[in-house]
Tab-separated table of C-alpha atoms in Angstrom:
chain	number	residue	atom	x	y	z
G	238	MET	CA	-54.316	-2.801	-95.316
G	239	ALA	CA	-54.654	0.669	-95.033
G	240	ASP	CA	-55.323	0.390	-90.983
G	241	THR	CA	-52.060	-0.723	-90.180
G	242	VAL	CA	-50.654	2.014	-91.830
G	243	VAL	CA	-49.471	3.804	-88.389
G	244	HIS	CA	-49.619	7.809	-88.517
G	245	GLU	CA	-47.036	9.733	-86.551
G	246	GLU	CA	-47.206	13.519	-86.038
G	247	ALA	CA	-44.998	16.745	-85.627
G	248	THR	CA	-41.007	14.790	-85.198
G	249	ALA	CA	-40.053	12.215	-87.647
G	250	PRO	CA	-38.057	9.275	-86.302
G	251	GLU	CA	-34.814	8.742	-87.849
G	252	PRO	CA	-34.293	6.294	-91.192
G	253	ASP	CA	-34.224	3.000	-90.126
G	254	THR	CA	-35.412	3.036	-86.676
G	255	PRO	CA	-35.340	-0.552	-85.212
G	256	VAL	CA	-39.507	-1.605	-84.908
G	257	GLY	CA	-41.037	-4.927	-83.738
G	258	GLY	CA	-43.596	-6.712	-85.276
G	259	GLU	CA	-43.921	-7.720	-88.772
G	260	HIS	CA	-43.997	-4.029	-89.999
G	261	HIS	CA	-41.710	-1.567	-89.823
G	262	ILE	CA	-42.298	1.984	-90.133
G	263	GLU	CA	-40.307	4.425	-91.833
G	264	PHE	CA	-39.514	7.706	-92.589
G	265	ALA	CA	-39.728	7.339	-96.817
G	266	SER	CA	-40.375	10.162	-99.376
G	267	GLY	CA	-41.462	13.015	-97.245
G	268	GLY	CA	-43.842	10.452	-95.322
G	269	TRP	CA	-44.975	7.737	-93.306
G	270	ALA	CA	-45.064	4.257	-94.784
G	271	VAL	CA	-45.458	0.801	-94.128
G	272	ASP	CA	-42.502	-1.327	-95.145
G	273	ASP	CA	-44.514	-4.534	-96.205
G	274	GLY	CA	-41.090	-5.552	-98.163
G	275	HIS	CA	-41.624	-4.771	-101.529
G	276	HIS	CA	-42.978	-0.865	-101.805
G	277	HIS	CA	-42.296	2.026	-99.469
G	278	THR	CA	-45.896	3.601	-100.252
G	279	THR	CA	-47.742	6.399	-97.545
G	280	THR	CA	-50.661	4.229	-98.026
G	281	GLY	CA	-48.952	0.866	-97.669
G	282	LEU	CA	-50.742	-0.046	-100.967
G	283	SER	CA	-49.335	-0.096	-104.621
G	284	ASN	CA	-48.977	3.023	-106.377
G	285	ASN	CA	-49.544	1.363	-109.458
G	286	LYS	CA	-52.592	-0.126	-108.627
G	287	LEU	CA	-53.986	3.164	-107.131
G	288	ALA	CA	-52.882	4.939	-110.340
G	289	MET	CA	-54.583	2.306	-112.245
G	290	TRP	CA	-57.996	2.440	-109.877
G	291	MET	CA	-57.771	6.089	-110.495
G	292	PHE	CA	-57.600	5.919	-113.974
G	293	LEU	CA	-60.303	3.526	-114.150
G	294	GLY	CA	-62.409	5.812	-112.311
G	295	SER	CA	-61.604	8.804	-114.727
G	296	GLU	CA	-62.455	6.279	-117.959
G	297	CYS	CA	-66.085	5.938	-116.316
G	298	LEU	CA	-66.550	9.815	-117.103
G	299	LEU	CA	-65.159	9.439	-119.983
G	300	PHE	CA	-67.441	6.481	-121.433
G	301	GLY	CA	-70.185	8.359	-119.833
G	302	GLY	CA	-69.844	11.197	-121.876
G	303	LEU	CA	-69.999	8.784	-125.122
G	304	ILE	CA	-72.807	6.849	-123.768
G	305	SER	CA	-75.086	9.860	-123.030
G	306	THR	CA	-74.000	11.356	-126.551
G	307	TYR	CA	-75.226	8.257	-128.418
G	308	MET	CA	-78.639	8.067	-125.990
G	309	LEU	CA	-79.572	11.938	-127.011
G	310	TYR	CA	-78.923	11.404	-130.720
G	311	ARG	CA	-79.791	7.707	-131.091
G	312	GLY	CA	-83.223	8.608	-132.470
G	313	ARG	CA	-81.508	10.983	-135.193
G	314	HIS	CA	-81.096	8.896	-138.390
G	315	GLU	CA	-82.664	10.692	-141.016
G	316	GLY	CA	-81.625	9.272	-144.555
G	317	SER	CA	-80.565	5.865	-142.853
G	318	PRO	CA	-82.064	2.598	-141.434
G	319	SER	CA	-83.334	2.813	-138.068
G	320	PRO	CA	-80.894	1.038	-135.182
G	321	ASP	CA	-83.557	-1.203	-134.728
G	322	GLN	CA	-83.455	-1.975	-138.503
G	323	LEU	CA	-79.543	-2.372	-138.728
G	324	TYR	CA	-78.528	-4.183	-135.038
G	325	ASN	CA	-78.411	-7.878	-135.605
G	326	ILE	CA	-78.719	-9.198	-131.507
G	327	PRO	CA	-77.852	-12.860	-131.781
G	328	LEU	CA	-74.226	-11.928	-133.474
G	329	THR	CA	-73.615	-8.943	-130.636
G	330	SER	CA	-74.896	-11.486	-127.476
G	331	VAL	CA	-72.087	-13.850	-129.300
G	332	SER	CA	-69.463	-11.302	-129.286
G	333	SER	CA	-71.085	-10.477	-125.824
G	334	PHE	CA	-70.712	-13.748	-124.513
G	335	VAL	CA	-66.767	-14.063	-126.227
G	336	LEU	CA	-65.804	-11.112	-124.530
G	337	LEU	CA	-67.368	-12.448	-120.953
G	338	MET	CA	-65.430	-15.528	-121.222
G	339	SER	CA	-62.118	-13.166	-122.025
G	340	SER	CA	-62.798	-11.987	-118.814
G	341	LEU	CA	-63.032	-15.161	-117.081
G	342	THR	CA	-59.659	-16.195	-118.705
G	343	MET	CA	-57.770	-12.934	-117.873
G	344	VAL	CA	-59.012	-13.763	-114.140
G	345	LEU	CA	-57.181	-16.967	-114.252
G	346	ALA	CA	-54.409	-15.595	-115.779
G	347	VAL	CA	-54.268	-13.556	-112.717
G	348	SER	CA	-54.905	-16.529	-110.760
G	349	ALA	CA	-52.005	-18.738	-112.474
G	350	ALA	CA	-49.982	-15.253	-112.096
G	351	GLN	CA	-50.346	-15.445	-107.771
G	352	ARG	CA	-49.240	-19.123	-107.597
G	353	HIS	CA	-46.135	-18.100	-109.984
G	354	ASP	CA	-47.281	-20.492	-112.878
G	355	ASP	CA	-45.526	-19.012	-115.900
G	356	ARG	CA	-46.729	-21.352	-117.863
G	357	ASN	CA	-50.495	-21.048	-117.304
G	358	THR	CA	-50.377	-17.435	-117.024
G	359	SER	CA	-48.686	-17.079	-120.550
G	360	THR	CA	-51.146	-19.787	-122.123
G	361	TRP	CA	-54.445	-18.086	-120.089
G	362	LEU	CA	-53.095	-14.727	-121.342
G	363	THR	CA	-53.124	-15.360	-124.826
G	364	VAL	CA	-56.380	-17.213	-124.666
G	365	THR	CA	-57.322	-13.876	-123.525
G	366	ALA	CA	-55.924	-12.157	-126.208
G	367	LEU	CA	-57.697	-14.666	-128.710
G	368	LEU	CA	-60.845	-13.862	-127.613
G	369	GLY	CA	-60.400	-10.373	-127.641
G	370	ALA	CA	-59.420	-10.548	-131.070
G	371	THR	CA	-62.732	-12.241	-132.281
G	372	PHE	CA	-64.695	-9.457	-130.617
G	373	VAL	CA	-62.745	-6.858	-132.680
G	374	GLY	CA	-63.261	-8.821	-135.678
G	375	ALA	CA	-67.451	-8.884	-134.826
G	376	GLN	CA	-67.219	-5.550	-134.010
G	377	VAL	CA	-65.328	-4.643	-137.858
G	378	PHE	CA	-67.681	-6.607	-139.294
G	379	GLU	CA	-70.667	-5.330	-138.025
G	380	PHE	CA	-69.464	-2.112	-138.895
G	381	THR	CA	-68.491	-3.184	-142.580
G	382	HIS	CA	-72.292	-4.172	-142.608
G	383	PHE	CA	-73.726	-0.890	-141.300
G	384	VAL	CA	-71.788	1.272	-144.002
G	385	HIS	CA	-72.986	-1.187	-146.549
G	386	GLU	CA	-76.795	-0.554	-145.266
G	387	GLY	CA	-75.710	3.252	-145.431
G	388	LEU	CA	-74.801	4.078	-142.346
G	389	GLY	CA	-71.293	5.749	-141.922
G	390	PHE	CA	-69.764	7.923	-139.581
G	391	THR	CA	-70.549	10.950	-140.882
G	392	THR	CA	-74.736	9.885	-142.627
G	393	ASN	CA	-76.380	11.561	-139.738
G	394	LEU	CA	-76.105	11.843	-135.457
G	395	PHE	CA	-76.954	8.220	-134.838
G	396	GLY	CA	-74.211	7.124	-136.950
G	397	SER	CA	-71.914	9.909	-135.592
G	398	SER	CA	-72.525	9.055	-132.006
G	399	PHE	CA	-72.680	5.141	-132.618
G	400	PHE	CA	-69.584	4.829	-134.261
G	401	THR	CA	-67.783	6.973	-132.063
G	402	LEU	CA	-68.615	5.055	-128.628
G	403	THR	CA	-68.451	1.514	-130.205
G	404	GLY	CA	-64.912	2.692	-131.870
G	405	PHE	CA	-63.504	3.811	-128.949
G	406	HIS	CA	-64.505	1.099	-127.185
G	407	GLY	CA	-63.394	-1.123	-130.100
G	408	VAL	CA	-59.887	0.504	-129.572
G	409	HIS	CA	-59.548	0.051	-125.964
G	410	VAL	CA	-60.093	-3.477	-126.875
G	411	THR	CA	-57.378	-3.365	-129.220
G	412	VAL	CA	-55.117	-1.542	-126.771
G	413	GLY	CA	-55.805	-4.308	-123.949
G	414	ILE	CA	-55.018	-7.223	-126.717
G	415	ILE	CA	-51.649	-5.364	-127.407
G	416	MET	CA	-50.783	-5.182	-123.953
G	417	LEU	CA	-51.703	-9.355	-123.323
G	418	MET	CA	-49.240	-9.511	-126.316
G	419	SER	CA	-46.630	-8.049	-124.596
G	420	LEU	CA	-46.548	-9.435	-121.441
G	421	VAL	CA	-47.013	-12.953	-122.807
G	422	ALA	CA	-44.029	-11.817	-124.819
G	423	MET	CA	-41.871	-10.649	-121.957
G	424	ILE	CA	-43.032	-13.600	-119.658
G	425	ASN	CA	-42.012	-16.146	-122.315
G	426	ARG	CA	-38.337	-14.377	-122.955
G	427	THR	CA	-38.023	-13.776	-119.233
G	428	GLN	CA	-37.354	-10.098	-119.420
G	429	PHE	CA	-39.144	-9.833	-116.784
G	430	HIS	CA	-38.141	-7.298	-114.111
G	431	GLY	CA	-40.427	-6.704	-111.003
G	432	ASN	CA	-43.193	-8.403	-109.271
G	433	LYS	CA	-45.073	-10.051	-112.837
G	434	ALA	CA	-48.223	-11.092	-110.414
G	435	GLU	CA	-49.214	-7.188	-110.091
G	436	VAL	CA	-48.474	-6.350	-113.485
G	437	VAL	CA	-50.665	-9.420	-114.915
G	438	GLU	CA	-53.533	-8.046	-112.142
G	439	LEU	CA	-53.344	-4.463	-113.426
G	440	ILE	CA	-53.493	-5.223	-116.897
G	441	GLY	CA	-56.356	-7.715	-115.803
G	442	LEU	CA	-58.189	-4.866	-114.065
G	443	TYR	CA	-58.327	-2.717	-117.528
G	444	TRP	CA	-59.297	-5.507	-119.555
G	445	HIS	CA	-62.375	-6.402	-116.689
G	446	PHE	CA	-62.752	-2.362	-117.189
G	447	VAL	CA	-63.548	-2.733	-121.074
G	448	ASP	CA	-65.432	-5.875	-120.252
G	449	ILE	CA	-68.109	-3.854	-117.850
G	450	VAL	CA	-68.247	-0.951	-119.900
G	451	TRP	CA	-69.511	-3.209	-123.179
G	452	ILE	CA	-72.022	-4.619	-120.617
G	453	VAL	CA	-73.507	-1.321	-120.305
G	454	ILE	CA	-73.091	-0.943	-123.803
G	455	PHE	CA	-74.673	-4.355	-124.684
G	456	THR	CA	-77.901	-3.132	-122.920
G	457	LEU	CA	-78.267	0.293	-123.444
G	458	VAL	CA	-77.244	0.688	-127.138
G	459	TYR	CA	-78.358	-2.433	-128.634
G	460	LEU	CA	-81.030	-4.398	-126.204
G	461	ILE	CA	-82.886	-1.308	-125.344
G	462	PRO	CA	-85.315	-0.189	-128.310
G	463	SER	CA	-84.520	3.313	-129.642
I	90	MET	CA	-42.584	13.431	-79.601
I	91	SER	CA	-40.814	10.157	-79.026
I	92	THR	CA	-38.605	8.532	-81.609
I	93	GLU	CA	-38.898	5.379	-79.623
I	94	PRO	CA	-39.742	2.263	-82.107
I	95	THR	CA	-43.009	1.935	-82.644
I	96	THR	CA	-43.822	-1.778	-82.481
I	97	VAL	CA	-47.359	-2.782	-84.439
I	98	ASP	CA	-48.179	-5.970	-82.714
I	99	ALA	CA	-50.843	-8.375	-83.980
I	100	VAL	CA	-51.388	-7.127	-87.380
I	101	PRO	CA	-52.225	-9.769	-89.478
I	102	GLU	CA	-49.594	-10.641	-93.077
I	103	ILE	CA	-50.022	-7.817	-95.453
I	104	ASP	CA	-50.068	-8.779	-98.925
I	105	ALA	CA	-46.595	-7.693	-100.957
I	106	TYR	CA	-48.484	-5.374	-103.151
I	107	ASP	CA	-51.961	-5.031	-102.962
I	108	GLY	CA	-52.946	-5.117	-99.055
I	109	HIS	CA	-54.345	-8.361	-99.206
I	110	VAL	CA	-54.505	-10.281	-96.154
I	111	GLU	CA	-52.550	-13.706	-96.393
I	112	ASP	CA	-54.963	-16.520	-95.616
I	113	GLY	CA	-53.808	-19.132	-97.645
I	114	HIS	CA	-56.351	-17.619	-100.893
I	115	LYS	CA	-55.134	-14.103	-102.155
I	116	HIS	CA	-58.246	-12.861	-103.208
I	117	GLY	CA	-61.111	-15.554	-101.684
I	118	MET	CA	-61.766	-17.292	-104.673
I	119	THR	CA	-60.873	-20.287	-106.364
I	120	ASP	CA	-60.476	-21.191	-110.570
I	121	LYS	CA	-63.819	-23.215	-110.043
I	122	GLU	CA	-65.618	-20.164	-108.242
I	123	TYR	CA	-64.587	-18.208	-110.767
I	124	VAL	CA	-66.019	-20.488	-113.673
I	125	ILE	CA	-69.257	-20.549	-111.797
I	126	VAL	CA	-69.565	-16.491	-111.685
I	127	ALA	CA	-68.662	-16.665	-115.356
I	128	PHE	CA	-71.570	-19.111	-115.725
I	129	THR	CA	-73.819	-16.848	-113.869
I	130	LEU	CA	-72.716	-13.778	-115.679
I	131	SER	CA	-73.771	-15.918	-119.037
I	132	LEU	CA	-76.707	-16.856	-117.654
I	133	MET	CA	-77.742	-13.183	-117.330
I	134	THR	CA	-76.818	-12.365	-120.569
I	135	ALA	CA	-78.841	-15.021	-121.734
I	136	ALA	CA	-81.709	-13.657	-119.852
I	137	GLU	CA	-81.270	-10.260	-121.121
I	138	VAL	CA	-81.176	-11.330	-124.691
I	139	THR	CA	-84.452	-13.236	-124.333
I	140	LEU	CA	-85.993	-10.669	-122.584
I	141	THR	CA	-85.710	-8.509	-126.134
I	142	TYR	CA	-87.881	-11.273	-127.891
I	143	MET	CA	-90.813	-11.567	-125.337
I	144	SER	CA	-93.509	-9.176	-125.484
I	145	LEU	CA	-93.229	-7.326	-121.837
I	146	PRO	CA	-94.344	-4.266	-120.750
I	147	GLY	CA	-92.348	-1.323	-121.322
I	148	TRP	CA	-91.606	-0.311	-117.945
I	149	PHE	CA	-91.533	-3.911	-116.717
I	150	PHE	CA	-88.998	-4.577	-119.788
I	151	LEU	CA	-86.600	-1.631	-118.885
I	152	THR	CA	-86.804	-2.513	-115.171
I	153	CYS	CA	-85.670	-6.388	-115.549
I	154	LEU	CA	-82.842	-5.178	-117.882
I	155	PHE	CA	-81.535	-2.726	-115.938
I	156	VAL	CA	-81.466	-4.914	-113.320
I	157	LEU	CA	-79.738	-7.583	-114.947
I	158	MET	CA	-77.699	-5.305	-116.324
I	159	ALA	CA	-76.448	-3.623	-112.358
I	160	LEU	CA	-75.836	-7.273	-111.152
I	161	LYS	CA	-73.501	-8.019	-114.389
I	162	PHE	CA	-71.819	-4.829	-113.401
I	163	THR	CA	-70.953	-5.220	-109.973
I	164	THR	CA	-70.392	-9.375	-110.343
I	165	VAL	CA	-67.200	-8.733	-112.789
I	166	VAL	CA	-66.800	-5.243	-110.172
I	167	SER	CA	-66.658	-7.270	-107.200
I	168	ARG	CA	-65.444	-10.687	-108.244
I	169	PHE	CA	-62.787	-10.782	-111.288
I	170	MET	CA	-61.964	-7.578	-110.407
I	171	HIS	CA	-61.454	-8.295	-106.536
I	172	LEU	CA	-62.983	-4.904	-105.171
I	173	LYS	CA	-64.684	-7.027	-102.623
I	174	PHE	CA	-61.739	-8.285	-101.290
I	175	ASP	CA	-59.822	-5.105	-101.640
I	176	ASN	CA	-59.126	-2.420	-99.385
I	177	LYS	CA	-61.508	0.160	-99.603
I	178	ILE	CA	-59.430	3.056	-100.708
I	179	PHE	CA	-59.610	1.302	-104.522
I	180	SER	CA	-63.467	0.958	-104.093
I	181	TRP	CA	-63.714	4.637	-103.244
I	182	LEU	CA	-61.168	5.671	-106.178
I	183	PHE	CA	-63.313	3.399	-108.694
I	184	TYR	CA	-66.873	4.516	-107.136
I	185	SER	CA	-66.612	7.932	-106.762
I	186	GLY	CA	-65.597	8.398	-110.729
I	187	LEU	CA	-68.381	6.221	-111.400
I	188	ILE	CA	-71.094	8.127	-109.406
I	189	LEU	CA	-69.472	11.850	-110.796
I	190	ALA	CA	-70.273	10.091	-113.818
I	191	VAL	CA	-73.834	9.190	-113.168
I	192	PHE	CA	-75.098	12.422	-111.754
I	193	VAL	CA	-72.782	14.574	-114.675
I	194	TYR	CA	-74.221	13.095	-117.446
I	195	ALA	CA	-77.915	12.355	-115.956
I	196	ALA	CA	-78.240	16.093	-115.235
I	197	ALA	CA	-76.583	17.160	-118.954
I	198	LEU	CA	-79.352	14.659	-120.420
I	199	ALA	CA	-81.852	16.562	-118.194
I	200	THR	CA	-80.728	19.704	-119.678
I	201	PHE	CA	-82.065	18.353	-123.261
I	202	LYS	CA	-84.767	17.321	-121.947
I	203	PHE	CA	-84.146	13.772	-122.494
I	204	PHE	CA	-86.404	11.976	-119.477
I	205	ILE	CA	-89.590	13.777	-120.542
I	206	PRO	CA	-91.340	12.039	-123.060
I	207	PRO	CA	-91.763	13.620	-126.871
I	208	GLY	CA	-95.192	15.042	-126.900
I	209	SER	CA	-95.431	15.780	-123.381
């Protein structure tokens, strides 16, 4: 907890100054830090986790731009069927459910990792990757169907903005699957160095972010008629 | 400025990497509770899809969809991503990016007269 970080001003004590209680205050890397036994950071929090949250905050801006562009151009579908004629809501609903369930299996993997249960961690991570692959497969099927119906990337502004938005999301899911499978391979080969639970949680944060972006896309793109 | 050792008493034990207070449960949720949350999210998704097949007034339909979307979004962020139980700094980092995105793109869409109904 950041509240427990003790800030001192002006003069810093010598390194390794003995202190009482569970928490040691040290002068490290040019600032004050709480020694929690694992990290020496000025906030007492994991820098990796801070960086991941900052990255996810910046990703909001990326997807915000793509969603706004789609909203602006979804009516510009000259030369192709309209979005309402193209979208297959039952298929997209099922793939949304699959992605939602992958968030559940991901959080179960994080929970298993925190219990140091490698077997269940690997199993849940693999199930998450498989569910993610199912989602990507449904997206490829949808894209193929749209192209057969006459909507390509360069057909009109609707097509360009739709494929860019959902394609970017699909790429994020694919990157997530690659990270998950790499993690499973590392855990199974016991080649893991560092805090395993933290790495699983960081990849989990990325995966859940991909899920919340889809929650927004599903509503704004598929469920609200143009 | 004294260089005397500083004692931090009565501080709960801090989690090794994420600042969580150890209380026997890392994030305050059990696996069973995660399943219940996922089931609730599925129900909300089903409700969203059902709404699209109903003949509802436009404003009511949109309000329901936006409320359900926001509920699903915050549920995943607070429960699955553990922001509810985590340090507030993480919430600030994420929500500042999100709020900035909403305002920037709302302003951008407003400049393109997106919110003005056609013909008015």
